[in-house]
Coordinates of C-alpha atoms in Angstrom, one line a residue:
X197 CA 80.2 81.5 -87.1
X198 CA 83.5 80.9 -87.1
X199 CA 84.5 82.3 -83.3
X200 CA 81.5 80.7 -81.8
X201 CA 82.7 77.4 -83.1
X202 CA 86.1 77.3 -81.7
X203 CA 84.8 79.4 -78.0
X204 CA 83.3 75.9 -77.9
X205 CA 86.4 74.0 -78.6
X206 CA 87.4 75.9 -76.0
X207 CA 84.8 74.9 -73.2
X208 CA 84.7 71.4 -74.5
X209 CA 89.1 71.3 -73.7
X210 CA 89.0 73.1 -70.7
X211 CA 86.5 70.6 -69.1
X212 CA 87.2 67.0 -70.4
X213 CA 91.4 69.2 -68.3
X214 CA 89.0 69.2 -65.2
X215 CA 87.4 66.5 -65.5
X216 CA 91.0 65.2 -67.0
X217 CA 92.6 66.2 -63.0
X218 CA 90.1 65.5 -61.1
X219 CA 89.6 61.8 -61.8
X220 CA 94.0 61.7 -62.2
X221 CA 93.5 63.4 -58.5
X222 CA 91.5 60.0 -57.4
X223 CA 93.4 57.7 -58.8
X224 CA 96.7 59.3 -57.4
X225 CA 94.5 59.6 -54.0
X226 CA 93.3 56.3 -54.1
X227 CA 96.9 54.9 -55.7
X228 CA 98.6 56.4 -52.0
X229 CA 96.2 54.6 -50.0
X230 CA 97.2 51.1 -52.0
X231 CA 99.9 51.6 -51.0
X232 CA 99.5 52.3 -47.3
X233 CA 97.2 49.9 -46.8
X234 CA 100.5 47.4 -49.2
X235 CA 103.0 48.6 -46.2
X236 CA 100.9 48.5 -43.2
X237 CA 100.5 45.3 -44.3
X238 CA 103.8 44.4 -45.0
X239 CA 105.3 45.5 -42.2
X240 CA 102.1 43.8 -40.5
X241 CA 103.3 40.5 -42.2
X242 CA 107.2 41.7 -40.8
X243 CA 106.6 41.4 -37.6
X244 CA 104.5 38.1 -37.9
X245 CA 107.1 36.4 -39.1
X246 CA 110.1 37.9 -36.9
X247 CA 107.5 36.2 -34.4
X248 CA 108.0 32.5 -35.9
X249 CA 111.8 32.9 -36.5
X250 CA 112.3 33.5 -32.6
X251 CA 110.5 31.0 -31.2
X252 CA 112.5 28.5 -34.7
X253 CA 115.2 29.3 -33.4
X254 CA 113.6 28.4 -28.9
X255 CA 112.4 25.6 -29.9
X256 CA 115.9 24.5 -31.4
X257 CA 117.8 25.8 -28.7
X258 CA 114.8 23.6 -26.2
X259 CA 115.8 20.7 -28.5
X260 CA 119.5 20.8 -27.6
X261 CA 118.3 21.5 -23.4
X262 CA 119.2 18.2 -21.1
X263 CA 116.1 16.7 -19.6
X264 CA 117.2 17.1 -15.7
X265 CA 116.2 13.7 -13.1
X266 CA 113.9 16.0 -11.2
X267 CA 112.5 16.8 -14.7
X268 CA 112.2 13.2 -15.5
X269 CA 110.9 12.6 -12.1
X270 CA 108.1 15.5 -12.4
X271 CA 107.0 13.7 -16.4
X272 CA 107.2 10.7 -14.9
X273 CA 104.6 11.7 -12.5
X274 CA 103.1 13.4 -14.3
X275 CA 102.0 10.5 -17.4
X276 CA 101.3 8.2 -14.8
X277 CA 98.6 9.7 -13.0
X278 CA 97.5 10.3 -16.4
X279 CA 97.6 6.4 -16.3
X280 CA 95.8 6.6 -12.8
X281 CA 93.2 7.9 -14.8
X282 CA 92.6 5.3 -17.4
X283 CA 92.9 2.5 -14.4
X284 CA 92.8 1.5 -10.6
X285 CA 95.2 0.9 -8.6
X286 CA 94.3 -2.9 -7.3
X287 CA 94.1 -2.6 -2.9
X288 CA 97.2 -5.9 -2.5
X289 CA 99.6 -4.4 0.2
X290 CA 101.6 -7.8 -0.5
X291 CA 101.3 -7.4 -3.6
X292 CA 102.8 -4.0 -3.3
X293 CA 106.1 -4.7 -1.3
X294 CA 106.1 -7.8 -3.1
X295 CA 106.4 -6.0 -6.8
X296 CA 108.5 -3.4 -5.0
X297 CA 110.9 -6.1 -3.2
X298 CA 111.7 -8.1 -5.9
X299 CA 113.0 -4.2 -8.1
X300 CA 114.7 -3.5 -5.1
X301 CA 116.6 -6.6 -5.9
X302 CA 117.4 -5.0 -9.8
X303 CA 118.1 -1.7 -9.5
X304 CA 120.6 -2.2 -6.1
X305 CA 122.4 -4.5 -7.7
X306 CA 122.4 -2.6 -11.5
X307 CA 124.8 1.2 -12.4
X308 CA 121.7 2.9 -11.1
X309 CA 120.6 2.3 -8.1
X310 CA 120.1 5.2 -6.9
X311 CA 117.6 7.3 -8.8
X312 CA 115.1 10.6 -8.9
X313 CA 113.5 10.3 -5.7
X314 CA 113.7 6.4 -6.1
X315 CA 112.2 3.2 -7.6
X316 CA 108.1 2.8 -7.5
X317 CA 106.1 0.0 -8.3
X318 CA 102.5 -0.7 -8.2
X319 CA 100.0 -3.0 -9.7
X320 CA 97.3 -2.0 -11.9
X321 CA 93.6 -3.6 -11.2
X322 CA 93.1 -4.7 -14.7
X323 CA 92.8 -8.6 -16.8
X324 CA 95.1 -6.6 -19.2
X325 CA 98.2 -8.2 -19.5
X326 CA 100.5 -5.3 -20.0
X327 CA 103.6 -3.6 -18.2
X328 CA 104.5 0.3 -17.8
X329 CA 107.2 2.6 -17.3
X330 CA 107.8 6.5 -16.8
X331 CA 111.0 8.5 -16.7
X332 CA 112.3 9.1 -13.0
X333 CA 111.3 6.0 -11.8
X334 CA 107.3 4.5 -12.0
X335 CA 106.6 1.6 -12.8
X336 CA 102.9 -0.7 -13.5
X337 CA 102.3 -4.1 -13.8
X338 CA 98.7 -4.6 -14.5
X339 CA 96.5 -8.6 -12.0
X340 CA 96.6 -10.2 -14.8
X341 CA 100.0 -9.9 -15.9
X342 CA 101.0 -10.8 -12.2
X343 CA 98.9 -13.9 -13.2
X344 CA 99.9 -14.8 -16.3
X345 CA 103.5 -16.0 -14.5
X346 CA 104.0 -18.8 -14.4
X347 CA 107.3 -17.7 -11.4
X348 CA 108.7 -14.9 -9.1
X349 CA 111.3 -15.3 -12.0
X350 CA 109.0 -14.7 -15.0
X351 CA 107.5 -11.4 -12.8
X352 CA 111.7 -10.4 -12.0
X353 CA 111.5 -10.3 -16.2
X354 CA 108.8 -7.9 -17.4
X355 CA 110.4 -5.8 -14.1
X356 CA 113.1 -5.4 -15.2
X357 CA 113.0 -4.6 -18.7
X358 CA 110.7 -2.0 -17.8
X359 CA 114.1 -1.0 -15.4
X360 CA 115.4 -0.8 -18.4
X361 CA 113.3 1.3 -20.3
X362 CA 113.8 4.1 -17.4
X363 CA 117.9 3.2 -16.9
X364 CA 118.4 3.2 -20.9
X365 CA 116.3 6.8 -20.6
X366 CA 114.3 5.5 -23.6
X367 CA 110.8 8.1 -22.4
X368 CA 113.9 11.1 -22.4
X369 CA 115.4 10.0 -25.8
X370 CA 111.1 10.3 -26.3
X371 CA 111.1 13.4 -25.2
X372 CA 113.5 14.8 -27.5
X373 CA 112.8 13.3 -30.4
X374 CA 109.4 15.5 -29.6
X375 CA 110.9 18.3 -28.8
X376 CA 113.4 17.6 -32.3
X377 CA 109.8 17.0 -34.6
X378 CA 108.6 20.7 -32.7
X379 CA 111.9 22.3 -34.1
X380 CA 111.4 21.2 -37.0
X381 CA 107.6 21.8 -37.5
X382 CA 108.6 25.8 -36.2
X383 CA 111.4 26.0 -39.0
X384 CA 108.6 24.8 -41.7
X385 CA 106.4 27.1 -40.1
X386 CA 108.5 30.3 -40.2
X387 CA 109.4 29.6 -43.7
X388 CA 105.8 29.0 -45.0
X389 CA 104.5 32.1 -43.5
X390 CA 107.5 34.1 -44.8
X391 CA 106.8 32.1 -48.0
X392 CA 103.1 32.7 -48.9
X393 CA 102.1 34.4 -45.3
X394 CA 99.8 31.1 -43.9
X395 CA 100.1 29.3 -41.2
X396 CA 100.7 26.0 -40.2
X397 CA 99.8 24.0 -37.5
X398 CA 101.8 22.1 -35.1
X399 CA 99.7 20.0 -33.5
X400 CA 102.8 18.7 -31.0
X401 CA 101.6 18.7 -27.7
X402 CA 103.5 18.5 -24.6
X403 CA 106.2 16.6 -23.0
X404 CA 104.3 15.1 -20.7
X405 CA 101.3 14.2 -24.0
X406 CA 103.2 13.1 -26.2
X407 CA 104.9 10.6 -23.4
X408 CA 101.7 8.3 -23.1
X409 CA 100.8 8.7 -26.6
X410 CA 103.8 6.2 -26.9
X411 CA 102.7 4.5 -24.5
X412 CA 99.6 3.6 -24.9
X413 CA 99.3 3.6 -28.3
X414 CA 101.9 2.9 -30.6
X415 CA 104.6 1.6 -27.5
X416 CA 108.3 2.0 -27.9
X417 CA 110.1 2.1 -30.9
X418 CA 111.1 -2.3 -32.0
X419 CA 114.7 -0.5 -31.5
X420 CA 114.1 0.0 -28.3
X421 CA 111.9 -2.9 -26.4
X422 CA 114.9 -4.7 -27.8
X423 CA 117.5 -3.2 -25.7
X424 CA 115.1 -3.9 -22.9
X425 CA 115.7 -7.5 -23.3
X426 CA 118.8 -6.4 -24.1
X427 CA 118.8 -4.6 -20.0
X428 CA 116.3 -6.8 -18.3
X429 CA 118.3 -10.3 -19.6
X430 CA 121.8 -8.3 -17.8
X431 CA 119.8 -7.1 -14.8
X432 CA 118.3 -11.1 -13.5
X433 CA 122.1 -12.3 -14.1
X434 CA 122.8 -9.3 -11.3
X435 CA 120.3 -9.6 -9.2
X436 CA 120.7 -13.3 -9.1
X437 CA 117.3 -14.2 -10.7
X438 CA 117.6 -16.8 -13.7
X439 CA 117.6 -14.9 -16.9
X440 CA 116.1 -18.6 -18.5
X441 CA 113.1 -16.8 -17.3
X442 CA 113.2 -13.5 -20.2
X443 CA 112.9 -16.7 -22.5
X444 CA 110.0 -18.0 -20.8
X445 CA 107.5 -15.6 -19.5
X446 CA 108.2 -14.1 -24.0
X447 CA 106.4 -17.5 -24.2
X448 CA 103.9 -17.0 -22.5
X449 CA 103.0 -14.4 -23.3
X450 CA 103.3 -15.7 -27.0
X451 CA 100.4 -17.9 -26.7
X452 CA 98.3 -14.8 -24.9
X453 CA 99.0 -13.6 -28.1
X454 CA 96.8 -15.2 -30.4
X455 CA 93.8 -14.0 -28.3
X456 CA 94.5 -11.4 -26.4
X457 CA 94.1 -7.5 -28.4
X458 CA 95.1 -5.0 -25.2
X459 CA 97.9 -3.9 -23.7
X460 CA 100.8 -5.8 -24.3
X461 CA 100.1 -7.3 -28.2
X462 CA 99.0 -3.7 -28.9
X463 CA 102.6 -1.6 -27.6
X464 CA 105.1 -4.6 -28.2
X465 CA 106.5 -6.6 -31.1
X466 CA 105.0 -9.8 -31.8
X467 CA 106.4 -12.2 -28.1
X468 CA 107.6 -14.9 -31.5
X469 CA 110.3 -11.4 -32.9
X470 CA 111.6 -10.6 -28.4
X471 CA 112.3 -14.3 -28.2
X472 CA 114.5 -14.2 -31.3
X473 CA 116.1 -11.3 -30.9
X474 CA 116.9 -12.5 -26.7
X475 CA 118.4 -16.1 -27.9
X476 CA 121.7 -14.2 -27.3
X477 CA 121.0 -11.5 -24.7
X478 CA 120.0 -14.9 -22.5
X479 CA 123.0 -17.1 -23.2
X480 CA 125.3 -14.0 -22.7
X481 CA 123.7 -13.3 -19.1
X482 CA 123.2 -16.6 -17.6
X483 CA 127.2 -17.4 -18.4
X484 CA 128.6 -19.0 -16.3
X485 CA 127.5 -21.2 -12.7
X486 CA 125.2 -18.9 -10.0
X487 CA 123.0 -20.7 -7.4
X488 CA 119.8 -19.4 -8.7
X489 CA 118.0 -20.1 -5.2
X490 CA 114.6 -20.2 -7.0
X491 CA 113.1 -22.3 -4.6
X492 CA 113.3 -20.3 -2.6
X493 CA 111.6 -17.8 -4.1
X494 CA 108.5 -20.4 -5.2
X495 CA 107.0 -20.3 -1.2
X496 CA 106.2 -16.5 -1.9
X497 CA 105.4 -16.5 -5.5
X498 CA 102.3 -18.7 -5.1
X499 CA 101.3 -16.5 -1.6
X500 CA 101.3 -14.0 -3.4
X501 CA 99.0 -15.0 -6.8
X502 CA 96.5 -17.1 -4.8
X503 CA 96.2 -13.6 -3.4
X504 CA 95.5 -12.0 -6.2

């Protein structure tokens, strides 16, 4: 009986040992499989992180690149095409030639008389009071703005303001800011992926889309608008236009702001704010005595305005 008990105990222990060995083998195999998966996943994440880091470096390098005059023009042309997707050109050859003549008078006396493919002014068939410029020399003024102006000098003030944006390269600076933002988000994206393995949504479009958003919704910064006004006063004085017309145009816009809800009201600082800032610029530009020849311009302005 004692021997039977010993034999049974031995068989039980052997069975347990067999089961334990089989279980251990399965556990080892499972652990190895899991380890392989972890290694594979780690390699995959490492590759992704490496790609993101390379993308981040490329974005930083891009943000440092200079934008050539040719690139400015083509970006501006694309933005102009987007603008003309929202507005129709006003079909008035005489008026279009007239605004381009004013622009030529302003730019020819400036320190940037020639740019890649020149300056071009178009009239938008809209009752909005607005003016828009794109990089590379594209300028648009609305029919509503032409009707709002009471003299050629006031119209010249608006065109000079837009020329100011172009010559001060405000659009180019906006593009560079977007590129810097994109580079910063790319760095965050790479860091986020390395730390958490998650993706970070950049949400940035190309330069033309970003610029179109700036022009149509938020507008340039206040400082850039003030800079463009200062440049406009200087350009007007150099071209023989009376810089005081910038003040009278802003005063007219101030009155229209009471009822207008779109156009310049949406994308520019208030006319009151601009007037406060512009007084000094106008005083400096108008310093001294010049024969502004306003009488000669009154007749042709009246002729154009009657054709609108």
